Tab-separated table of C-alpha atoms and ligand atoms in Angstrom:
chain	number	residue	atom	x	y	z
A	1	MET	CA	-0.871	-20.077	-11.118
A	2	PRO	CA	-1.487	-20.869	-7.451
A	3	ALA	CA	0.157	-18.032	-5.448
A	4	VAL	CA	0.577	-14.534	-6.845
A	5	VAL	CA	1.914	-11.439	-5.106
A	6	LEU	CA	0.764	-7.943	-6.059
A	7	ILE	CA	2.635	-4.937	-4.666
A	8	GLY	CA	3.191	-1.221	-5.266
A	9	ALA	CA	6.381	-0.239	-7.099
A	10	GLN	CA	6.602	3.416	-6.048
A	11	TRP	CA	5.370	5.337	-2.972
A	12	GLY	CA	1.826	3.976	-2.833
A	13	ASP	CA	-1.502	4.759	-4.498
A	14	GLU	CA	-0.428	3.191	-7.772
A	15	GLY	CA	-3.870	1.631	-8.222
A	16	LYS	CA	-3.288	-1.677	-6.435
A	17	GLY	CA	-6.952	-1.819	-5.442
A	18	LYS	CA	-8.078	-1.641	-9.031
A	19	ALA	CA	-5.492	-4.221	-10.143
A	20	THR	CA	-6.575	-6.651	-7.418
A	21	ASP	CA	-10.190	-6.120	-8.327
A	22	LEU	CA	-9.333	-6.867	-11.944
A	23	LEU	CA	-8.007	-10.304	-10.955
A	24	GLY	CA	-10.717	-10.800	-8.337
A	25	SER	CA	-13.036	-13.109	-10.191
A	26	ARG	CA	-10.165	-15.459	-11.071
A	27	VAL	CA	-8.762	-15.938	-7.575
A	28	ASP	CA	-10.114	-17.828	-4.588
A	29	TYR	CA	-8.389	-15.939	-1.762
A	30	VAL	CA	-7.127	-12.354	-1.467
A	31	VAL	CA	-4.703	-11.837	1.399
A	32	LYS	CA	-3.642	-8.586	3.018
A	33	PHE	CA	-0.227	-9.310	4.526
A	34	ASN	CA	1.120	-5.948	5.765
A	35	GLY	CA	0.065	-2.545	7.016
A	36	GLY	CA	-3.338	-1.630	8.379
A	37	ASN	CA	-5.854	1.127	7.830
A	38	ASN	CA	-3.132	3.474	6.621
A	39	ALA	CA	-3.881	2.027	3.179
A	40	GLY	CA	-6.517	3.558	0.963
A	41	HIS	CA	-7.662	1.709	-2.124
A	42	THR	CA	-10.298	3.158	-4.420
A	43	VAL	CA	-12.151	0.666	-6.558
A	44	VAL	CA	-14.721	1.809	-9.093
A	45	VAL	CA	-17.337	-0.758	-10.116
A	46	GLY	CA	-19.817	0.664	-12.613
A	47	ASP	CA	-21.277	3.765	-10.946
A	48	GLU	CA	-20.230	2.627	-7.485
A	49	LYS	CA	-17.023	3.844	-5.870
A	50	TYR	CA	-15.568	2.005	-2.876
A	51	ALA	CA	-12.781	3.218	-0.574
A	52	LEU	CA	-11.153	0.352	1.302
A	53	HIS	CA	-8.632	0.776	4.098
A	54	LEU	CA	-8.189	-2.293	6.245
A	55	LEU	CA	-9.986	-4.823	4.101
A	56	PRO	CA	-8.296	-6.381	1.071
A	57	SER	CA	-9.800	-5.179	-2.213
A	58	GLY	CA	-10.782	-8.757	-3.053
A	59	ILE	CA	-13.726	-8.369	-0.676
A	60	LEU	CA	-15.671	-6.727	-3.499
A	61	THR	CA	-15.675	-9.882	-5.600
A	62	ASP	CA	-18.353	-12.506	-4.988
A	63	GLY	CA	-16.965	-15.825	-3.906
A	64	VAL	CA	-13.478	-14.603	-2.979
A	65	VAL	CA	-12.322	-15.316	0.585
A	66	PRO	CA	-10.680	-12.150	1.941
A	67	VAL	CA	-7.964	-12.790	4.516
A	68	ILE	CA	-6.278	-10.434	6.976
A	69	ALA	CA	-3.049	-12.276	7.698
A	70	ASN	CA	-0.586	-12.194	10.600
A	71	GLY	CA	1.531	-9.361	9.163
A	72	VAL	CA	-1.313	-6.840	9.436
A	73	VAL	CA	-2.041	-4.490	12.349
A	74	VAL	CA	-5.778	-4.416	12.998
A	75	ASP	CA	-7.810	-1.565	14.444
A	76	ILE	CA	-10.826	-3.709	15.289
A	77	GLU	CA	-13.292	-0.848	15.491
A	78	VAL	CA	-12.238	0.336	12.043
A	79	LEU	CA	-12.601	-3.230	10.791
A	80	PHE	CA	-16.200	-3.471	12.013
A	81	ASN	CA	-17.091	-0.037	10.649
A	82	GLU	CA	-15.701	-0.932	7.247
A	83	LEU	CA	-17.551	-4.252	7.232
A	84	ASP	CA	-20.810	-2.521	8.213
A	85	ALA	CA	-20.416	0.133	5.538
A	86	LEU	CA	-19.854	-2.518	2.851
A	87	SER	CA	-22.738	-4.697	4.096
A	88	ALA	CA	-25.029	-1.681	3.962
A	89	ARG	CA	-24.130	-1.374	0.269
A	90	GLY	CA	-24.954	-5.013	-0.373
A	91	VAL	CA	-21.415	-6.475	-0.356
A	92	ASP	CA	-21.234	-9.952	1.150
A	93	VAL	CA	-18.531	-9.733	3.817
A	94	SER	CA	-19.326	-12.987	5.590
A	95	ARG	CA	-16.272	-14.930	4.397
A	96	LEU	CA	-13.607	-12.671	5.940
A	97	LEU	CA	-10.894	-14.452	7.935
A	98	VAL	CA	-8.567	-12.742	10.416
A	99	SER	CA	-5.314	-14.265	11.639
A	100	ALA	CA	-5.108	-15.081	15.348
A	101	ASN	CA	-1.533	-13.777	15.187
A	102	ALA	CA	-2.253	-10.357	13.710
A	103	HIS	CA	-1.542	-7.503	16.115
A	104	VAL	CA	-4.124	-4.972	17.250
A	105	ILE	CA	-4.029	-1.192	17.159
A	106	THR	CA	-5.389	0.313	20.366
A	107	ALA	CA	-6.205	3.845	21.505
A	108	TYR	CA	-2.696	4.282	22.927
A	109	HIS	CA	-1.114	3.481	19.569
A	110	ARG	CA	-3.214	6.135	17.865
A	111	THR	CA	-2.362	8.681	20.573
A	112	LEU	CA	1.349	7.906	20.396
A	113	ASP	CA	1.371	8.164	16.599
A	114	ARG	CA	0.023	11.708	16.799
A	115	VAL	CA	2.106	12.979	19.708
A	116	THR	CA	5.388	11.574	18.414
A	117	GLU	CA	4.775	13.202	15.031
A	118	ARG	CA	4.147	16.510	16.750
A	119	PHE	CA	7.389	16.137	18.710
A	120	LEU	CA	9.383	15.457	15.558
A	121	GLY	CA	8.558	18.979	14.370
A	122	LYS	CA	10.142	19.560	10.991
A	123	ARG	CA	11.512	16.013	10.955
A	124	GLN	CA	7.921	14.703	10.772
A	125	ILE	CA	7.248	11.598	8.666
A	126	GLY	CA	3.736	12.760	7.812
A	127	THR	CA	2.149	9.512	8.978
A	128	THR	CA	-1.524	8.777	8.507
A	129	GLY	CA	-1.991	9.049	12.287
A	130	ARG	CA	-3.682	5.667	12.476
A	131	GLY	CA	-1.330	4.156	15.084
A	132	ILE	CA	0.500	1.961	12.574
A	133	GLY	CA	4.102	2.707	13.655
A	134	PRO	CA	3.493	2.407	17.422
A	135	SER	CA	1.633	-0.888	16.973
A	136	TYR	CA	4.461	-2.419	14.910
A	137	ALA	CA	6.977	-0.985	17.405
A	138	ASP	CA	5.198	-2.886	20.186
A	139	LYS	CA	5.222	-6.040	18.094
A	140	ILE	CA	8.989	-5.846	17.596
A	141	ASN	CA	9.442	-4.801	21.210
A	142	ARG	CA	7.458	-7.895	22.262
A	143	VAL	CA	4.794	-5.955	24.117
A	144	GLY	CA	2.146	-6.091	21.390
A	145	ILE	CA	-1.389	-7.433	21.776
A	146	ARG	CA	-2.397	-10.105	19.294
A	147	ILE	CA	-5.914	-10.884	18.118
A	148	GLN	CA	-5.814	-14.184	20.021
A	149	ASP	CA	-5.005	-12.379	23.288
A	150	ILE	CA	-8.364	-10.669	23.452
A	151	PHE	CA	-10.064	-14.041	23.901
A	152	ASP	CA	-8.283	-14.649	27.206
A	153	GLU	CA	-9.202	-11.901	29.649
A	154	GLY	CA	-6.441	-12.733	32.147
A	155	ILE	CA	-3.702	-12.697	29.533
A	156	LEU	CA	-5.147	-9.590	27.899
A	157	ARG	CA	-5.111	-7.621	31.170
A	158	GLN	CA	-1.513	-8.703	31.876
A	159	LYS	CA	-0.376	-7.705	28.411
A	160	VAL	CA	-2.129	-4.353	28.415
A	161	GLU	CA	-0.612	-3.632	31.839
A	162	GLY	CA	2.815	-4.490	30.459
A	163	ALA	CA	2.321	-2.324	27.413
A	164	LEU	CA	1.014	0.693	29.327
A	165	ASP	CA	3.543	0.567	32.135
A	166	GLN	CA	6.256	2.494	30.280
A	167	LYS	CA	3.917	4.276	27.888
A	168	ASN	CA	2.025	6.072	30.617
A	169	HIS	CA	5.283	7.481	31.986
A	170	LEU	CA	6.111	8.638	28.502
A	171	LEU	CA	2.664	10.089	27.825
A	172	VAL	CA	2.511	11.989	31.112
A	173	LYS	CA	6.116	13.039	31.686
A	174	VAL	CA	7.375	13.575	28.175
A	175	TYR	CA	4.308	14.331	26.099
A	176	ASN	CA	2.239	16.045	28.756
A	177	ARG	CA	-0.832	13.911	28.068
A	178	ARG	CA	-3.152	12.051	30.419
A	179	ALA	CA	-2.347	8.507	31.438
A	180	ILE	CA	-4.436	5.767	29.829
A	181	ALA	CA	-6.197	3.348	32.185
A	182	VAL	CA	-5.602	-0.377	31.691
A	183	GLU	CA	-9.303	-1.102	32.233
A	184	GLU	CA	-10.337	1.363	29.533
A	185	ILE	CA	-8.318	-0.541	26.928
A	186	VAL	CA	-9.227	-3.986	28.219
A	187	ASP	CA	-12.957	-3.147	28.185
A	188	ASP	CA	-12.705	-1.775	24.664
A	189	LEU	CA	-11.011	-4.899	23.365
A	190	LEU	CA	-13.265	-7.335	25.256
A	191	GLY	CA	-16.238	-5.593	23.690
A	192	PHE	CA	-15.098	-6.876	20.278
A	193	THR	CA	-14.673	-10.554	21.100
A	194	GLU	CA	-18.144	-11.861	20.338
A	195	ARG	CA	-18.335	-10.392	16.857
A	196	LEU	CA	-14.718	-11.154	16.034
A	197	ARG	CA	-14.602	-14.786	17.180
A	198	PRO	CA	-16.131	-16.428	14.081
A	199	MET	CA	-13.699	-14.615	11.798
A	200	VAL	CA	-10.538	-15.664	13.608
A	201	ALA	CA	-8.562	-18.484	12.053
A	202	ASP	CA	-5.152	-20.080	11.631
A	203	THR	CA	-4.815	-18.292	8.305
A	204	SER	CA	-1.427	-19.835	7.466
A	205	LEU	CA	-3.007	-23.271	7.679
A	206	VAL	CA	-6.057	-22.195	5.690
A	207	LEU	CA	-3.952	-20.675	2.897
A	208	ASN	CA	-1.462	-23.533	2.649
A	209	SER	CA	-4.304	-26.069	2.538
A	210	ALA	CA	-6.018	-24.031	-0.154
A	211	LEU	CA	-2.814	-24.018	-2.213
A	212	ASP	CA	-2.480	-27.794	-1.699
A	213	GLU	CA	-5.949	-28.135	-3.229
A	214	GLY	CA	-4.921	-26.118	-6.276
A	215	LYS	CA	-6.743	-22.932	-5.310
A	216	THR	CA	-5.431	-19.513	-6.392
A	217	VAL	CA	-4.256	-17.096	-3.724
A	218	LEU	CA	-3.486	-13.433	-4.369
A	219	PHE	CA	-1.340	-11.556	-1.841
A	220	GLU	CA	-2.212	-7.870	-1.960
A	221	GLY	CA	0.439	-5.513	-0.568
A	222	GLY	CA	-0.491	-2.263	1.140
A	223	GLN	CA	1.782	0.787	0.718
A	224	ALA	CA	4.721	0.185	-1.622
A	225	THR	CA	8.377	-0.630	-2.214
A	226	MET	CA	9.730	2.858	-1.478
A	227	LEU	CA	7.727	2.923	1.785
A	228	ASP	CA	9.059	-0.485	2.892
A	229	VAL	CA	10.755	-0.295	6.286
A	230	ASP	CA	13.855	-2.163	5.016
A	231	HIS	CA	14.055	-1.169	1.365
A	232	GLY	CA	12.315	2.205	1.237
A	233	THR	CA	13.473	5.750	1.891
A	234	TYR	CA	14.012	5.175	5.616
A	235	PRO	CA	13.028	6.858	7.937
A	236	PHE	CA	10.362	8.271	5.602
A	237	VAL	CA	8.640	4.908	5.307
A	238	THR	CA	5.826	2.942	6.846
A	239	SER	CA	6.602	0.372	9.550
A	240	SER	CA	6.040	-2.853	7.638
A	241	ASN	CA	7.489	-4.833	4.734
A	242	ALA	CA	5.450	-3.793	1.735
A	243	THR	CA	7.749	-5.637	-0.688
A	244	SER	CA	7.103	-9.141	-2.017
A	245	GLY	CA	9.154	-10.787	0.748
A	246	GLY	CA	6.615	-9.424	3.217
A	247	ALA	CA	3.981	-11.643	1.627
A	248	ALA	CA	5.764	-14.724	2.991
A	249	THR	CA	6.515	-13.515	6.529
A	250	GLY	CA	3.219	-11.686	6.675
A	251	SER	CA	1.146	-14.761	5.863
A	252	GLY	CA	2.995	-17.944	6.756
A	253	VAL	CA	3.051	-19.069	3.126
A	254	ALA	CA	6.585	-19.886	2.008
A	255	PRO	CA	8.368	-17.915	-0.757
A	256	ASN	CA	8.752	-20.982	-2.967
A	257	ARG	CA	4.974	-21.137	-3.376
A	258	MET	CA	4.803	-17.656	-4.884
A	259	GLU	CA	5.104	-17.973	-8.627
A	260	ARG	CA	4.473	-14.528	-9.881
A	261	VAL	CA	5.087	-11.003	-8.597
A	262	ILE	CA	2.979	-8.257	-10.125
A	263	ALA	CA	4.051	-4.681	-9.420
A	264	VAL	CA	1.634	-1.838	-9.945
A	265	VAL	CA	3.322	1.313	-11.202
A	266	LYS	CA	1.833	4.681	-12.159
A	267	ALA	CA	2.713	6.236	-15.521
A	268	TYR	CA	4.093	9.134	-13.417
A	269	THR	CA	4.918	9.308	-9.686
A	270	THR	CA	3.143	10.442	-6.518
A	271	ARG	CA	4.004	10.457	-2.851
A	272	VAL	CA	2.076	11.384	0.329
A	273	GLY	CA	3.995	12.543	3.400
A	274	ALA	CA	7.616	13.606	3.770
A	275	GLY	CA	10.825	12.186	2.303
A	276	PRO	CA	12.967	12.267	-0.831
A	277	PHE	CA	11.300	12.263	-4.247
A	278	PRO	CA	13.770	13.143	-7.027
A	279	THR	CA	11.287	13.725	-9.854
A	280	GLU	CA	8.915	15.847	-7.761
A	281	LEU	CA	7.464	18.874	-9.570
A	282	HIS	CA	6.949	22.125	-7.721
A	283	ASP	CA	5.616	24.003	-10.724
A	284	GLU	CA	2.382	24.112	-12.687
A	285	SER	CA	3.082	20.717	-14.308
A	286	GLY	CA	2.876	19.228	-10.797
A	287	GLU	CA	-0.464	20.991	-10.228
A	288	TRP	CA	-1.645	19.788	-13.615
A	289	LEU	CA	-0.823	16.148	-12.782
A	290	ARG	CA	-2.555	16.464	-9.395
A	291	GLY	CA	-5.675	17.891	-11.007
A	292	ARG	CA	-5.839	15.478	-13.957
A	293	GLY	CA	-5.047	12.423	-11.832
A	294	PHE	CA	-7.217	13.434	-8.813
A	295	GLU	CA	-4.158	12.978	-6.651
A	296	PHE	CA	-5.628	13.433	-3.192
A	297	GLY	CA	-5.160	10.788	-0.490
A	298	THR	CA	-7.892	8.154	-0.174
A	299	THR	CA	-7.205	7.888	3.569
A	300	THR	CA	-6.318	11.393	4.738
A	301	GLY	CA	-7.469	13.545	1.816
A	302	ARG	CA	-4.030	15.182	1.670
A	303	PRO	CA	-2.893	16.465	-1.733
A	304	ARG	CA	-0.346	14.011	-3.109
A	305	ARG	CA	3.060	15.243	-4.219
A	306	THR	CA	3.438	14.653	-7.957
A	307	GLY	CA	6.292	14.115	-10.402
A	308	TRP	CA	7.389	12.380	-13.583
A	309	TYR	CA	8.055	8.664	-14.025
A	310	ASP	CA	11.257	7.566	-12.335
A	311	ALA	CA	12.768	4.581	-14.172
A	312	PRO	CA	15.545	3.885	-11.613
A	313	VAL	CA	12.824	3.546	-8.941
A	314	ALA	CA	10.909	1.096	-11.151
A	315	ARG	CA	14.123	-0.874	-11.803
A	316	TYR	CA	14.899	-0.920	-8.095
A	317	SER	CA	11.406	-2.307	-7.463
A	318	ALA	CA	11.860	-4.937	-10.133
A	319	ARG	CA	15.039	-6.072	-8.374
A	320	ILE	CA	13.852	-5.985	-4.743
A	321	ASN	CA	10.534	-7.679	-5.479
A	322	GLY	CA	11.482	-10.059	-8.289
A	323	VAL	CA	8.828	-8.459	-10.452
A	324	THR	CA	7.561	-10.662	-13.279
A	325	ASP	CA	4.907	-8.244	-14.583
A	326	PHE	CA	4.134	-4.568	-14.246
A	327	VAL	CA	0.629	-3.147	-14.363
A	328	LEU	CA	1.093	0.413	-15.621
A	329	THR	CA	-1.765	2.613	-14.390
A	330	LYS	CA	-3.139	6.056	-15.177
A	331	LEU	CA	-1.635	6.339	-18.659
A	332	ASP	CA	-4.819	8.259	-19.603
A	333	VAL	CA	-3.856	11.038	-17.171
A	334	LEU	CA	-0.892	12.021	-19.373
A	335	THR	CA	-3.067	12.826	-22.399
A	336	GLY	CA	-2.533	16.367	-23.643
A	337	LEU	CA	1.177	16.825	-22.994
A	338	GLU	CA	3.372	17.776	-25.910
A	339	THR	CA	6.308	15.852	-24.540
A	340	ILE	CA	6.617	13.718	-21.399
A	341	PRO	CA	9.831	13.716	-19.382
A	342	VAL	CA	10.953	10.348	-17.981
A	343	ALA	CA	13.840	10.102	-15.514
A	344	VAL	CA	16.367	7.569	-16.824
A	345	ALA	CA	19.152	8.193	-14.272
A	346	TYR	CA	20.253	10.752	-11.667
A	347	ASP	CA	22.915	13.366	-11.405
A	348	VAL	CA	24.470	13.102	-7.957
A	349	ASP	CA	27.031	15.838	-7.325
A	350	GLY	CA	27.914	16.016	-10.996
A	351	GLU	CA	28.155	12.280	-11.509
A	352	ARG	CA	25.668	10.163	-13.482
A	353	VAL	CA	24.120	7.429	-11.329
A	354	ASP	CA	21.947	4.828	-13.024
A	355	GLU	CA	20.471	3.087	-9.969
A	356	VAL	CA	18.744	4.297	-6.794
A	357	PRO	CA	21.724	5.332	-4.636
A	358	VAL	CA	22.236	3.322	-1.463
A	359	SER	CA	23.124	6.494	0.438
A	360	GLN	CA	19.994	8.290	1.548
A	361	SER	CA	21.799	11.659	1.443
A	362	ASP	CA	22.677	11.063	-2.203
A	363	PHE	CA	19.060	10.170	-2.939
A	364	HIS	CA	17.911	13.339	-1.172
A	365	HIS	CA	19.790	15.567	-3.584
A	366	ALA	CA	19.773	13.351	-6.679
A	367	LYS	CA	18.684	15.357	-9.716
A	368	PRO	CA	16.804	13.436	-12.375
A	369	ILE	CA	18.299	13.120	-15.841
A	370	TYR	CA	15.316	13.275	-18.179
A	371	GLU	CA	14.571	11.935	-21.595
A	372	GLU	CA	11.681	13.678	-23.352
A	373	LEU	CA	9.207	11.327	-25.005
A	374	PRO	CA	6.554	12.499	-27.488
A	375	GLY	CA	3.058	12.956	-26.026
A	376	TRP	CA	-0.425	12.437	-27.511
A	377	THR	CA	-3.747	14.261	-27.472
A	378	GLU	CA	-6.234	11.398	-27.946
A	379	ASP	CA	-8.522	10.225	-25.151
A	380	LEU	CA	-7.302	6.744	-24.149
A	381	SER	CA	-10.225	5.610	-22.030
A	382	GLY	CA	-11.836	3.547	-24.785
A	383	ALA	CA	-8.692	1.553	-25.623
A	384	ARG	CA	-8.906	-2.173	-24.887
A	385	GLU	CA	-6.155	-3.498	-27.165
A	386	PHE	CA	-2.589	-2.239	-27.280
A	387	SER	CA	-3.135	-1.337	-30.938
A	388	ASP	CA	-6.047	0.957	-29.913
A	389	LEU	CA	-3.515	3.293	-28.255
A	390	PRO	CA	-2.045	6.150	-30.307
A	391	LYS	CA	1.465	5.432	-31.577
A	392	SER	CA	3.214	7.776	-29.111
A	393	ALA	CA	1.320	6.250	-26.159
A	394	GLN	CA	2.451	2.800	-27.360
A	395	ASP	CA	6.013	4.080	-27.619
A	396	TYR	CA	5.801	5.607	-24.133
A	397	VAL	CA	4.793	2.190	-22.749
A	398	LEU	CA	7.499	0.355	-24.716
A	399	THR	CA	10.193	2.794	-23.566
A	400	LEU	CA	9.094	2.436	-19.940
A	401	GLU	CA	9.134	-1.333	-20.345
A	402	GLU	CA	12.679	-1.241	-21.658
A	403	LEU	CA	13.815	1.012	-18.792
A	404	SER	CA	11.991	-0.670	-15.926
A	405	GLY	CA	13.255	-4.241	-15.796
A	406	ALA	CA	10.120	-6.319	-16.447
A	407	ARG	CA	7.370	-6.569	-19.025
A	408	ILE	CA	4.349	-4.275	-18.809
A	409	SER	CA	1.464	-6.703	-18.979
A	410	ALA	CA	-1.512	-4.439	-18.421
A	411	ILE	CA	-2.165	-0.724	-18.867
A	412	GLY	CA	-4.769	1.313	-16.999
A	413	VAL	CA	-6.635	3.828	-19.148
A	414	GLY	CA	-9.235	4.962	-16.595
A	415	PRO	CA	-10.484	4.239	-13.069
A	416	GLY	CA	-13.308	1.897	-14.125
A	417	ARG	CA	-13.098	-1.877	-13.733
A	418	ASP	CA	-12.939	-2.477	-17.497
A	419	GLU	CA	-10.736	0.506	-18.408
A	420	ILE	CA	-7.651	-1.579	-18.995
A	421	VAL	CA	-5.540	-2.898	-21.866
A	422	VAL	CA	-4.196	-6.396	-21.224
A	423	ARG	CA	-1.058	-7.402	-23.160
A	424	HIS	CA	-0.169	-10.588	-21.272
A	425	ASP	CA	-2.410	-12.647	-19.016
A	426	LEU	CA	-1.397	-11.833	-15.432
A	427	LEU	CA	-2.352	-15.243	-14.070
A	428	ASP	CA	-1.245	-17.549	-16.822
B	1	GDP	P1	-3.882	2.011	-4.210
B	1	GDP	O1	-3.668	2.545	-2.839
B	1	GDP	O2	-2.627	1.551	-4.859
B	1	GDP	O3	-4.968	0.987	-4.265
B	1	GDP	O4	-4.371	3.253	-5.092
B	1	GDP	P2	-5.463	4.389	-4.706
B	1	GDP	O5	-6.808	3.787	-4.825
B	1	GDP	O6	-5.091	5.051	-3.420
B	1	GDP	O7	-5.184	5.458	-5.830
B	1	GDP	C1	-5.306	5.153	-7.176
B	1	GDP	C2	-6.397	6.046	-7.805
B	1	GDP	O8	-6.304	5.985	-9.198
B	1	GDP	C3	-7.811	5.613	-7.482
B	1	GDP	O9	-8.613	6.755	-7.358
B	1	GDP	C4	-8.233	4.785	-8.693
B	1	GDP	O10	-9.643	4.811	-8.919
B	1	GDP	C5	-7.517	5.509	-9.783
B	1	GDP	N1	-7.081	4.687	-10.917
B	1	GDP	C6	-6.572	3.418	-10.904
B	1	GDP	N2	-6.174	3.062	-12.143
B	1	GDP	C7	-6.425	4.123	-12.943
B	1	GDP	C8	-6.208	4.384	-14.327
B	1	GDP	O11	-5.673	3.569	-15.089
B	1	GDP	N3	-6.608	5.628	-14.800
B	1	GDP	C9	-7.156	6.572	-13.987
B	1	GDP	N4	-7.499	7.751	-14.522
B	1	GDP	N5	-7.372	6.353	-12.680
B	1	GDP	C10	-7.002	5.147	-12.169
B	2	IMO	P1	-1.691	2.595	-0.058
B	2	IMO	O1	-1.833	1.159	0.338
B	2	IMO	C1	0.580	6.304	0.228
B	2	IMO	C2	2.770	6.963	3.980
B	2	IMO	C3	2.305	8.098	4.854
B	2	IMO	C4	3.618	8.487	5.513
B	2	IMO	C5	4.321	7.147	5.692
B	2	IMO	C6	4.178	6.560	7.090
B	2	IMO	O2	-2.980	3.319	-0.260
B	2	IMO	O3	-0.760	2.746	-1.221
B	2	IMO	P2	2.168	5.410	8.392
B	2	IMO	O4	0.825	5.967	8.803
B	2	IMO	O5	2.096	4.208	7.519
B	2	IMO	O6	3.097	5.231	9.561
B	2	IMO	O7	2.828	6.609	7.518
B	2	IMO	O8	3.749	6.269	4.745
B	2	IMO	N1	1.720	5.991	3.621
B	2	IMO	C7	1.140	5.912	2.414
B	2	IMO	N2	1.305	6.673	1.313
B	2	IMO	N3	-0.232	5.217	0.186
B	2	IMO	C8	-0.374	4.435	1.279
B	2	IMO	O9	-1.056	3.283	1.238
B	2	IMO	C9	0.299	4.784	2.468
B	2	IMO	N4	0.360	4.240	3.706
B	2	IMO	C10	1.242	4.985	4.393
B	2	IMO	O10	1.750	9.141	4.097
B	2	IMO	O11	4.395	9.235	4.603
B	3	MG	MG1	-3.957	4.295	-1.742
């Protein structure tokens, strides 16, 4: 199984970090192909808890080569801080590779992210404020700064001048902020070159050569399908392709090399930030899910919005990503409910709709049509075989599998590395 893609099926925080970590010891490379330090992955290893943002979760596994590929936007200071924090805890971070073509996030991207959100008022996206959108906007606008640019001072100065030319007018005249000096940014970036240089590589070449040699490469998506800039709930999305197609453009490894697509999906649903969310709960059940599932953002600490499992969303993900296997996480969180509602379709203006509607307005006021499944009271955290799960938990999984468009190959029963039930080998 040479190249495997792992992505989020819902609105993020499905437990991708844990799923990657689970496969860690069996893969040679783990590649982050989209997003930046807007991601927040919590991985629990024994008594140790790690929160990763910019680094792929594979960095926690000895021997794995972590790769930040071209599709990522890199805040270099954040990168160094994260590396230092992991080194201080004894994690070997020496193998990290960073694509020469990845774009950088600078101080002006962070500033613009915050001021544009403020200007949007009640139309706010609720971004993480990390400069992600403005950095990708510059990339598409062809005024971005790439990692390779910081190694050529002349080019770097020219590019920063070009990027700041319009932005300073905008910052001063529209947003009432101070102008940012070209030299300030150039000096900042030049200060990173020495430490960064040994990590920089032609990562497309490295990964394709590794695949030629029969090595296993895991592509780890940040964010998730419903936050994808093309396929998500636009404009309430992130600015990159978080779906499986993004793994190819974001890494320079062709789609025909990717043999399996694993989607991580929570046994219920959460979302951080604004935008439609049909199964959202505004009552005490929503509070209960948030409390039981510790649903607070790993990156911003914001309480996550919570709701029941949405099967049309899972089916949509299966279609867009070509999902071969689901990893269903946080089943243990649902313990204690008498019955568990699962959305099987929507009611849109009195009409039953079985798939995620293409019209965003329809999705905004789609009302879930629920089926009530029997709950269970047993603690699931000790289950390691499917047959260890109580009958109604097994039935819950089987019903979700039937509704969601691909087999459920693994089931999370707790945050710990070994708290998982594997039904089908994810790499075989
Ligand atoms: P990611 O962004 O997709 O990597 O997910 P996050 O790390 O932001 O959020 C998932 C949270 O759920 C983390 O705190 C994990 O430790 C935790 N988690 C993952 N799988 C399970 C599970 O099966 N059960 C429970 N109770 N927690 C889990
Ligand atoms: P992981 O990888 C959940 C959300 C933000 C906001 C929108 C745009 O941990 O699953 P951005 O800063 O990306 O421009 O914000 O996307 N968002 C996430 N929500 N998990 C994430 O990452 C997210 N990354 C971005 O809350 O609504
Ligand atoms: Mg997260």
